[in-house]
Amino acid sequence: MLVECYDKKGAEVYEMIIKQIFQDLILGPSVEDLKAFADPDQVVFILVIKMKKASDNVYLRDVANLVFNKDENQTVINVDDEKYLPNILKRLWETFSREETLQPNRFNIIVSGEHYELNDLIVDNSNINLQKKIYDAVFRILPEGFKIIKDISRGDIIAVIATDELIKDAWIEKAEEYIEELT
């Protein structure tokens, strides 16, 4: 972790804030590296974070099993791992709609027709979940009052420039340098 600032005490304070927020959100093991730049005189804060690779996606077949009831032309989804139930329902509602998705009890969901392809439905994307947690941390770390924010993230790098003025090209170049160093 590197926090760059002309004020050594300011850099130490920001490093402490970042470490505390990462500890609160249990992000330490998920972050490979971080670079930050703070300049109170120019009123700019740049934060670039490289994420570690998240675990694999969780598919419906990993947490439930499907049975096709030929007589009633319905696919019954028997949920084995209840912690994924909200995600399963959300994904099914996106695919079929709420009206077409029946839930007669806590562990069973019914949709009309034969749908064995649902085994390949992604019910949990660890990478997206990690990105959300890191963005949560970023917005906790950014100085209060910095309303102009430019996100130049790509791939496994989260990169944000924040200020309360117009974003200067030099700041974008600085963020791009950090991205290059972390790639």
mmCIF file of N, CA, C and O in Angstrom, residues 57-97:
data_model
loop_
_atom_site.group_PDB
_atom_site.id
_atom_site.type_symbol
_atom_site.label_atom_id
_atom_site.label_comp_id
_atom_site.label_asym_id
_atom_site.label_seq_id
_atom_site.Cartn_x
_atom_site.Cartn_y
_atom_site.Cartn_z
ATOM 1 N N ASN A 57 -17.893 -18.570 -9.862
ATOM 2 C CA ASN A 57 -19.330 -18.334 -9.788
ATOM 3 C C ASN A 57 -20.023 -19.526 -9.151
ATOM 4 O O ASN A 57 -19.545 -20.655 -9.226
ATOM 5 N N VAL A 58 -21.176 -19.276 -8.546
ATOM 6 C CA VAL A 58 -22.022 -20.340 -8.019
ATOM 7 C C VAL A 58 -23.199 -20.480 -8.983
ATOM 8 O O VAL A 58 -23.892 -19.512 -9.278
ATOM 9 N N TYR A 59 -23.382 -21.692 -9.480
ATOM 10 C CA TYR A 59 -24.461 -21.977 -10.418
ATOM 11 C C TYR A 59 -25.623 -22.620 -9.675
ATOM 12 O O TYR A 59 -25.446 -23.189 -8.588
ATOM 13 N N LEU A 60 -26.808 -22.565 -10.265
ATOM 14 C CA LEU A 60 -27.982 -23.168 -9.660
ATOM 15 C C LEU A 60 -27.738 -24.643 -9.351
ATOM 16 O O LEU A 60 -28.112 -25.133 -8.287
ATOM 17 N N ARG A 61 -27.071 -25.354 -10.255
ATOM 18 C CA ARG A 61 -26.797 -26.788 -10.047
ATOM 19 C C ARG A 61 -25.954 -27.042 -8.802
ATOM 20 O O ARG A 61 -25.962 -28.142 -8.253
ATOM 21 N N ASP A 62 -25.211 -26.018 -8.330
ATOM 22 C CA ASP A 62 -24.375 -26.169 -7.147
ATOM 23 C C ASP A 62 -25.173 -26.101 -5.845
ATOM 24 O O ASP A 62 -24.722 -26.598 -4.815
ATOM 25 N N VAL A 63 -26.350 -25.463 -5.888
ATOM 26 C CA VAL A 63 -27.100 -25.206 -4.654
ATOM 27 C C VAL A 63 -28.539 -25.714 -4.705
ATOM 28 O O VAL A 63 -29.305 -25.511 -3.763
ATOM 29 N N ALA A 64 -28.916 -26.345 -5.815
ATOM 30 C CA ALA A 64 -30.287 -26.856 -5.961
ATOM 31 C C ALA A 64 -30.291 -27.978 -6.983
ATOM 32 O O ALA A 64 -29.340 -28.157 -7.730
ATOM 33 N N ASN A 65 -31.387 -28.725 -6.998
ATOM 34 C CA ASN A 65 -31.536 -29.729 -8.054
ATOM 35 C C ASN A 65 -32.888 -29.534 -8.721
ATOM 36 O O ASN A 65 -33.846 -29.065 -8.112
ATOM 37 N N LEU A 66 -32.924 -29.866 -10.005
ATOM 38 C CA LEU A 66 -34.126 -29.664 -10.815
ATOM 39 C C LEU A 66 -34.788 -31.007 -11.092
ATOM 40 O O LEU A 66 -34.112 -31.994 -11.372
ATOM 41 N N VAL A 67 -36.120 -30.989 -11.056
ATOM 42 C CA VAL A 67 -36.901 -32.170 -11.416
ATOM 43 C C VAL A 67 -38.013 -31.689 -12.338
ATOM 44 O O VAL A 67 -38.727 -30.735 -12.022
ATOM 45 N N PHE A 68 -38.128 -32.328 -13.493
ATOM 46 C CA PHE A 68 -39.207 -31.980 -14.424
ATOM 47 C C PHE A 68 -40.383 -32.910 -14.174
ATOM 48 O O PHE A 68 -40.255 -34.130 -14.232
ATOM 49 N N ASN A 69 -41.534 -32.306 -13.873
ATOM 50 C CA ASN A 69 -42.777 -33.046 -13.682
ATOM 51 C C ASN A 69 -43.506 -33.032 -15.020
ATOM 52 O O ASN A 69 -44.129 -32.039 -15.389
ATOM 53 N N LYS A 70 -43.403 -34.143 -15.748
ATOM 54 C CA LYS A 70 -43.949 -34.228 -17.104
ATOM 55 C C LYS A 70 -45.466 -34.090 -17.107
ATOM 56 O O LYS A 70 -46.040 -33.426 -17.972
ATOM 57 N N ASP A 71 -46.158 -34.688 -16.121
ATOM 58 C CA ASP A 71 -47.622 -34.641 -16.068
ATOM 59 C C ASP A 71 -48.153 -33.214 -15.949
ATOM 60 O O ASP A 71 -49.187 -32.874 -16.536
ATOM 61 N N GLU A 72 -47.449 -32.380 -15.170
ATOM 62 C CA GLU A 72 -47.924 -31.006 -14.966
ATOM 63 C C GLU A 72 -47.129 -29.985 -15.780
ATOM 64 O O GLU A 72 -47.384 -28.784 -15.674
ATOM 65 N N ASN A 73 -46.174 -30.465 -16.587
ATOM 66 C CA ASN A 73 -45.330 -29.604 -17.418
ATOM 67 C C ASN A 73 -44.704 -28.479 -16.586
ATOM 68 O O ASN A 73 -44.810 -27.302 -16.904
ATOM 69 N N GLN A 74 -44.034 -28.887 -15.487
ATOM 70 C CA GLN A 74 -43.403 -27.923 -14.578
ATOM 71 C C GLN A 74 -42.006 -28.393 -14.204
ATOM 72 O O GLN A 74 -41.763 -29.587 -14.040
ATOM 73 N N THR A 75 -41.123 -27.420 -14.044
ATOM 74 C CA THR A 75 -39.806 -27.703 -13.504
ATOM 75 C C THR A 75 -39.821 -27.295 -12.040
ATOM 76 O O THR A 75 -40.141 -26.149 -11.715
ATOM 77 N N VAL A 76 -39.508 -28.244 -11.172
ATOM 78 C CA VAL A 76 -39.466 -27.986 -9.738
ATOM 79 C C VAL A 76 -38.004 -27.842 -9.331
ATOM 80 O O VAL A 76 -37.180 -28.711 -9.614
ATOM 81 N N ILE A 77 -37.703 -26.736 -8.693
ATOM 82 C CA ILE A 77 -36.348 -26.460 -8.220
ATOM 83 C C ILE A 77 -36.338 -26.704 -6.715
ATOM 84 O O ILE A 77 -37.025 -26.015 -5.967
ATOM 85 N N ASN A 78 -35.575 -27.701 -6.302
ATOM 86 C CA ASN A 78 -35.427 -28.034 -4.877
ATOM 87 C C ASN A 78 -34.134 -27.403 -4.378
ATOM 88 O O ASN A 78 -33.044 -27.830 -4.754
ATOM 89 N N VAL A 79 -34.272 -26.387 -3.537
ATOM 90 C CA VAL A 79 -33.128 -25.623 -3.058
ATOM 91 C C VAL A 79 -32.465 -26.368 -1.899
ATOM 92 O O VAL A 79 -33.099 -26.676 -0.893
ATOM 93 N N ASP A 80 -31.173 -26.652 -2.062
ATOM 94 C CA ASP A 80 -30.398 -27.355 -1.031
ATOM 95 C C ASP A 80 -29.733 -26.383 -0.058
ATOM 96 O O ASP A 80 -29.584 -26.681 1.117
ATOM 97 N N ASP A 81 -29.294 -25.234 -0.559
ATOM 98 C CA ASP A 81 -28.577 -24.260 0.259
ATOM 99 C C ASP A 81 -29.402 -22.976 0.335
ATOM 100 O O ASP A 81 -29.409 -22.159 -0.586
ATOM 101 N N GLU A 82 -30.075 -22.807 1.453
ATOM 102 C CA GLU A 82 -31.026 -21.716 1.623
ATOM 103 C C GLU A 82 -30.399 -20.327 1.532
ATOM 104 O O GLU A 82 -31.068 -19.363 1.163
ATOM 105 N N LYS A 83 -29.109 -20.205 1.820
ATOM 106 C CA LYS A 83 -28.501 -18.871 1.794
ATOM 107 C C LYS A 83 -28.529 -18.262 0.388
ATOM 108 O O LYS A 83 -28.431 -17.055 0.232
ATOM 109 N N TYR A 84 -28.669 -19.103 -0.639
ATOM 110 C CA TYR A 84 -28.721 -18.601 -2.013
ATOM 111 C C TYR A 84 -30.152 -18.360 -2.496
ATOM 112 O O TYR A 84 -30.353 -17.908 -3.626
ATOM 113 N N LEU A 85 -31.145 -18.648 -1.668
ATOM 114 C CA LEU A 85 -32.544 -18.516 -2.084
ATOM 115 C C LEU A 85 -32.892 -17.116 -2.602
ATOM 116 O O LEU A 85 -33.502 -16.993 -3.673
ATOM 117 N N PRO A 86 -32.502 -16.032 -1.914
ATOM 118 C CA PRO A 86 -32.819 -14.702 -2.463
ATOM 119 C C PRO A 86 -32.218 -14.475 -3.856
ATOM 120 O O PRO A 86 -32.873 -13.921 -4.740
ATOM 121 N N ASN A 87 -30.980 -14.932 -4.049
ATOM 122 C CA ASN A 87 -30.338 -14.779 -5.363
ATOM 123 C C ASN A 87 -31.037 -15.622 -6.417
ATOM 124 O O ASN A 87 -31.203 -15.190 -7.564
ATOM 125 N N ILE A 88 -31.423 -16.839 -6.046
ATOM 126 C CA ILE A 88 -32.120 -17.721 -6.990
ATOM 127 C C ILE A 88 -33.418 -17.076 -7.430
ATOM 128 O O ILE A 88 -33.714 -16.995 -8.635
ATOM 129 N N LEU A 89 -34.198 -16.603 -6.472
ATOM 130 C CA LEU A 89 -35.474 -15.964 -6.812
ATOM 131 C C LEU A 89 -35.260 -14.732 -7.695
ATOM 132 O O LEU A 89 -35.964 -14.549 -8.691
ATOM 133 N N LYS A 90 -34.292 -13.918 -7.336
ATOM 134 C CA LYS A 90 -34.013 -12.712 -8.135
ATOM 135 C C LYS A 90 -33.697 -13.079 -9.587
ATOM 136 O O LYS A 90 -34.223 -12.491 -10.519
ATOM 137 N N ARG A 91 -32.831 -14.065 -9.752
ATOM 138 C CA ARG A 91 -32.431 -14.475 -11.107
ATOM 139 C C ARG A 91 -33.618 -15.095 -11.864
ATOM 140 O O ARG A 91 -33.780 -14.870 -13.061
ATOM 141 N N LEU A 92 -34.438 -15.879 -11.178
ATOM 142 C CA LEU A 92 -35.619 -16.460 -11.831
ATOM 143 C C LEU A 92 -36.618 -15.384 -12.217
ATOM 144 O O LEU A 92 -37.235 -15.444 -13.281
ATOM 145 N N TRP A 93 -36.797 -14.381 -11.362
ATOM 146 C CA TRP A 93 -37.708 -13.281 -11.684
ATOM 147 C C TRP A 93 -37.216 -12.497 -12.888
ATOM 148 O O TRP A 93 -37.998 -12.003 -13.685
ATOM 149 N N GLU A 94 -35.897 -12.373 -13.020
ATOM 150 C CA GLU A 94 -35.335 -11.710 -14.203
ATOM 151 C C GLU A 94 -35.589 -12.538 -15.459
ATOM 152 O O GLU A 94 -35.795 -11.993 -16.543
ATOM 153 N N THR A 95 -35.560 -13.861 -15.318
ATOM 154 C CA THR A 95 -35.715 -14.770 -16.454
ATOM 155 C C THR A 95 -37.182 -14.978 -16.816
ATOM 156 O O THR A 95 -37.538 -14.953 -17.992
ATOM 157 N N PHE A 96 -38.035 -15.192 -15.813
ATOM 158 C CA PHE A 96 -39.422 -15.545 -16.087
ATOM 159 C C PHE A 96 -40.429 -14.468 -15.702
ATOM 160 O O PHE A 96 -41.419 -14.302 -16.380
ATOM 161 N N SER A 97 -40.273 -13.795 -14.632
ATOM 162 C CA SER A 97 -41.140 -12.798 -14.007
ATOM 163 C C SER A 97 -41.641 -13.380 -12.694
ATOM 164 O O SER A 97 -41.617 -14.600 -12.474
#
